[in-house]
Amino acid sequence: MKYGYARISSESQSFDEQINALLEIGVEIQNIFKDISSGVKAERKEQDNLISTLKEGDYLYVFKIDRIARNTTHLSTLIKSFEDNEINFISIQEPFFDTTTSNSIYLYSFFKLIRKLEKEIMKERAMKGIESERRRCVVGGRKRGLSLKALNKAKVAETLYKESKFSIEHICELLEIGSRRTLYKYLRSRNVKIGSYKKRKEK
């Protein structure tokens, strides 16, 4: 069965050129799925309906690749799905996108390479993110310089400080913190803004 897909970005545009090309290639009008959606918008209801309709051995025609794919990642995903489900995919204006020809093996290989490169790029970005965190002296989600014991004290200090029931001196005494400066260091490690909570001295 032959199917077609057409897309325009806004209602001010026309489907005519795409529809005419699909009809000329032999796609029946009832088998043409149409969306009005911008190129980057992920939601395309009729495209989703089309994908769920396609079966093994079917032919899918588009006027141009950019009518069906949002970007190279999306195109790579579509090509992989078509390959896995043995669906023939043809771009009318771009003959090299034709999985029914002998060139299809090169097309599939190309997109396998694209997917591999994308995974490697994502992995590289993740590693750079970890390295960036290390350079900012952040290890395992906590700032370097605070021991586990100090972190626990910082959590309790944050709670006591926000309750506004204890003076700074009393918090230091309760938690055996040597100085106000150290207490403030603990609070800042918890992203507590010093002076944002009004303290009441003990009676």
Short mmCIF file of C-alpha atoms in Angstrom, two decimals:
data_model
loop_
_atom_site.label_atom_id
_atom_site.label_comp_id
_atom_site.label_asym_id
_atom_site.label_seq_id
_atom_site.Cartn_x
_atom_site.Cartn_y
_atom_site.Cartn_z
CA MET A 1 0.00 0.00 0.00
CA LYS A 2 1.21 3.50 -0.84
CA TYR A 3 0.95 6.26 1.77
CA GLY A 4 1.93 9.89 1.73
CA TYR A 5 2.70 12.51 4.34
CA ALA A 6 2.48 16.27 3.93
CA ARG A 7 3.12 19.10 6.36
CA ILE A 8 2.88 22.88 6.33
CA SER A 9 3.99 25.22 9.11
CA SER A 10 0.91 27.45 9.24
CA GLU A 11 -2.60 27.76 7.82
CA SER A 12 -1.44 30.61 5.59
CA GLN A 13 0.57 28.08 3.55
CA SER A 14 -0.76 25.55 1.06
CA PHE A 15 -0.60 21.76 0.80
CA ASP A 16 -1.16 21.87 -2.97
CA GLU A 17 2.40 21.28 -4.20
CA GLN A 18 2.97 18.36 -1.85
CA ILE A 19 -0.44 16.76 -2.44
CA ASN A 20 -0.11 17.02 -6.23
CA ALA A 21 3.32 15.38 -6.16
CA LEU A 22 2.02 12.54 -3.97
CA LEU A 23 -0.98 11.98 -6.25
CA GLU A 24 1.27 11.88 -9.31
CA ILE A 25 3.42 9.19 -7.69
CA GLY A 26 0.31 7.04 -7.25
CA VAL A 27 -0.73 7.72 -3.64
CA GLU A 28 -4.51 7.81 -3.26
CA ILE A 29 -5.95 10.90 -1.61
CA GLN A 30 -7.42 8.97 1.33
CA ASN A 31 -3.95 7.63 2.13
CA ILE A 32 -2.35 11.06 2.49
CA PHE A 33 -1.85 12.22 6.08
CA LYS A 34 -1.50 15.97 6.70
CA ASP A 35 -0.28 18.08 9.61
CA ILE A 36 -0.16 21.81 10.22
CA SER A 37 2.83 22.15 12.51
CA SER A 38 6.09 24.09 12.70
CA GLY A 39 9.32 22.32 11.86
CA VAL A 40 10.53 22.07 15.47
CA LYS A 41 7.21 21.22 17.11
CA ALA A 42 7.23 17.66 18.43
CA GLU A 43 3.48 17.06 18.40
CA ARG A 44 2.26 15.88 14.99
CA LYS A 45 -0.97 13.97 15.42
CA GLU A 46 -1.42 12.81 11.82
CA GLN A 47 2.20 11.71 11.54
CA ASP A 48 1.70 9.55 14.62
CA ASN A 49 -1.47 8.11 13.09
CA LEU A 50 0.41 7.38 9.87
CA ILE A 51 3.28 5.61 11.62
CA SER A 52 0.84 3.40 13.51
CA THR A 53 -0.97 2.60 10.22
CA LEU A 54 2.10 1.50 8.24
CA LYS A 55 2.70 -2.23 7.86
CA GLU A 56 5.49 -4.39 6.52
CA GLY A 57 5.93 -3.87 2.78
CA ASP A 58 4.08 -0.52 2.66
CA TYR A 59 5.49 2.49 0.83
CA LEU A 60 5.72 5.91 2.45
CA TYR A 61 6.27 8.97 0.23
CA VAL A 62 7.09 12.53 1.27
CA PHE A 63 7.67 15.56 -0.93
CA LYS A 64 10.87 16.44 0.94
CA ILE A 65 12.64 15.10 4.03
CA ASP A 66 12.06 18.27 6.05
CA ARG A 67 8.30 17.68 5.76
CA ILE A 68 8.47 14.59 7.99
CA ALA A 69 11.61 15.01 10.13
CA ARG A 70 12.14 17.70 12.77
CA ASN A 71 15.92 17.27 12.79
CA THR A 72 18.63 14.71 12.03
CA THR A 73 18.01 12.88 15.30
CA HIS A 74 14.31 12.50 14.50
CA LEU A 75 15.10 11.44 10.92
CA SER A 76 17.57 8.86 12.19
CA THR A 77 14.89 7.44 14.51
CA LEU A 78 12.36 7.26 11.68
CA ILE A 79 14.80 5.55 9.32
CA LYS A 80 15.64 2.98 12.00
CA SER A 81 11.92 2.30 12.55
CA PHE A 82 11.29 1.92 8.81
CA GLU A 83 14.24 -0.46 8.50
CA ASP A 84 13.12 -2.60 11.45
CA ASN A 85 9.55 -2.83 10.15
CA GLU A 86 10.51 -3.28 6.47
CA ILE A 87 8.70 -0.13 5.35
CA ASN A 88 9.84 1.46 2.09
CA PHE A 89 10.58 5.18 2.40
CA ILE A 90 10.96 7.57 -0.54
CA SER A 91 11.50 11.32 -0.78
CA ILE A 92 10.18 12.59 -4.12
CA GLN A 93 12.49 15.61 -4.34
CA GLU A 94 15.54 13.82 -2.91
CA PRO A 95 16.11 10.57 -4.86
CA PHE A 96 19.00 9.49 -2.64
CA PHE A 97 16.40 9.02 0.12
CA ASP A 98 14.90 5.92 -1.42
CA THR A 99 15.13 2.68 0.53
CA THR A 100 13.80 0.65 -2.40
CA THR A 101 17.02 1.05 -4.42
CA SER A 102 20.42 -0.59 -4.12
CA ASN A 103 21.60 2.54 -2.34
CA SER A 104 19.42 1.71 0.67
CA ILE A 105 22.21 -0.26 2.33
CA TYR A 106 24.37 2.87 2.28
CA LEU A 107 21.48 4.98 3.57
CA TYR A 108 20.91 2.66 6.53
CA SER A 109 24.65 2.48 7.22
CA PHE A 110 24.86 6.26 7.16
CA PHE A 111 22.14 6.67 9.76
CA LYS A 112 23.60 3.92 11.92
CA LEU A 113 26.78 5.98 11.92
CA ILE A 114 24.80 9.12 12.80
CA ARG A 115 23.17 7.35 15.76
CA LYS A 116 26.55 6.10 16.94
CA LEU A 117 28.06 9.57 16.69
CA GLU A 118 25.13 11.10 18.58
CA LYS A 119 25.58 8.59 21.43
CA GLU A 120 29.29 9.37 21.58
CA ILE A 121 28.59 13.12 21.61
CA MET A 122 26.08 12.69 24.45
CA LYS A 123 28.61 10.62 26.39
CA GLU A 124 31.30 13.24 25.79
CA ARG A 125 28.99 16.03 26.98
CA ALA A 126 28.17 14.07 30.13
CA MET A 127 31.87 13.59 30.86
CA LYS A 128 32.51 17.30 30.31
CA GLY A 129 29.71 18.07 32.75
CA ILE A 130 31.32 15.87 35.39
CA GLU A 131 34.70 17.49 34.80
CA SER A 132 33.11 20.93 35.04
CA GLU A 133 31.59 20.01 38.40
CA ARG A 134 34.96 18.80 39.62
CA ARG A 135 36.57 22.07 38.62
CA ARG A 136 33.96 23.90 40.66
CA CYS A 137 35.02 21.74 43.61
CA VAL A 138 31.81 19.76 43.68
CA VAL A 139 32.14 16.02 44.19
CA GLY A 140 29.21 13.62 44.46
CA GLY A 141 26.73 16.47 44.85
CA ARG A 142 28.42 18.15 47.85
CA LYS A 143 31.01 20.87 48.14
CA ARG A 144 34.55 19.72 48.83
CA GLY A 145 35.81 20.73 52.28
CA LEU A 146 32.79 19.57 54.31
CA SER A 147 33.10 16.15 55.87
CA LEU A 148 30.09 13.88 56.25
CA LYS A 149 29.90 14.87 59.92
CA ALA A 150 30.00 18.55 59.00
CA LEU A 151 27.29 18.02 56.37
CA ASN A 152 25.01 16.47 58.99
CA LYS A 153 25.65 19.40 61.31
CA ALA A 154 24.90 21.79 58.47
CA LYS A 155 21.50 20.16 57.89
CA VAL A 156 20.55 20.45 61.56
CA ALA A 157 21.92 24.00 61.73
CA GLU A 158 19.75 24.97 58.77
CA THR A 159 16.63 23.68 60.52
CA LEU A 160 17.42 25.45 63.79
CA TYR A 161 18.33 28.67 62.02
CA LYS A 162 15.09 28.75 60.02
CA GLU A 163 12.96 28.05 63.09
CA SER A 164 14.09 31.42 64.51
CA LYS A 165 13.87 30.07 68.07
CA PHE A 166 17.57 30.04 68.90
CA SER A 167 20.31 32.61 68.93
CA ILE A 168 23.43 32.09 66.85
CA GLU A 169 25.42 31.44 70.02
CA HIS A 170 22.96 28.79 71.19
CA ILE A 171 23.00 26.97 67.84
CA CYS A 172 26.80 26.89 67.99
CA GLU A 173 26.64 25.54 71.54
CA LEU A 174 24.02 22.88 70.76
CA LEU A 175 25.90 21.59 67.73
CA GLU A 176 29.38 22.09 69.17
CA ILE A 177 30.32 24.48 66.39
CA GLY A 178 33.42 26.46 67.30
CA SER A 179 32.51 29.87 65.89
CA ARG A 180 29.84 31.96 64.18
CA ARG A 181 32.02 31.98 61.07
CA THR A 182 31.93 28.18 60.88
CA LEU A 183 28.17 28.16 61.41
CA TYR A 184 27.71 30.64 58.56
CA LYS A 185 29.92 28.44 56.38
CA TYR A 186 27.65 25.48 57.12
CA LEU A 187 24.52 27.51 56.37
CA ARG A 188 25.92 28.78 53.08
CA SER A 189 26.71 25.20 52.08
CA ARG A 190 22.95 24.61 52.43
CA ASN A 191 22.23 27.68 50.29
CA VAL A 192 20.73 29.51 53.27
CA LYS A 193 20.81 33.27 52.89
CA ILE A 194 22.29 34.69 56.08
CA GLY A 195 20.02 37.24 57.70
CA SER A 196 16.92 36.07 55.82
CA TYR A 197 15.40 34.67 59.01
CA LYS A 198 14.80 36.82 62.08
CA LYS A 199 16.37 35.40 65.25
CA ARG A 200 14.94 35.64 68.75
CA LYS A 201 17.25 35.55 71.73
CA GLU A 202 16.44 33.09 74.46
CA LYS A 203 14.70 34.45 77.48
#
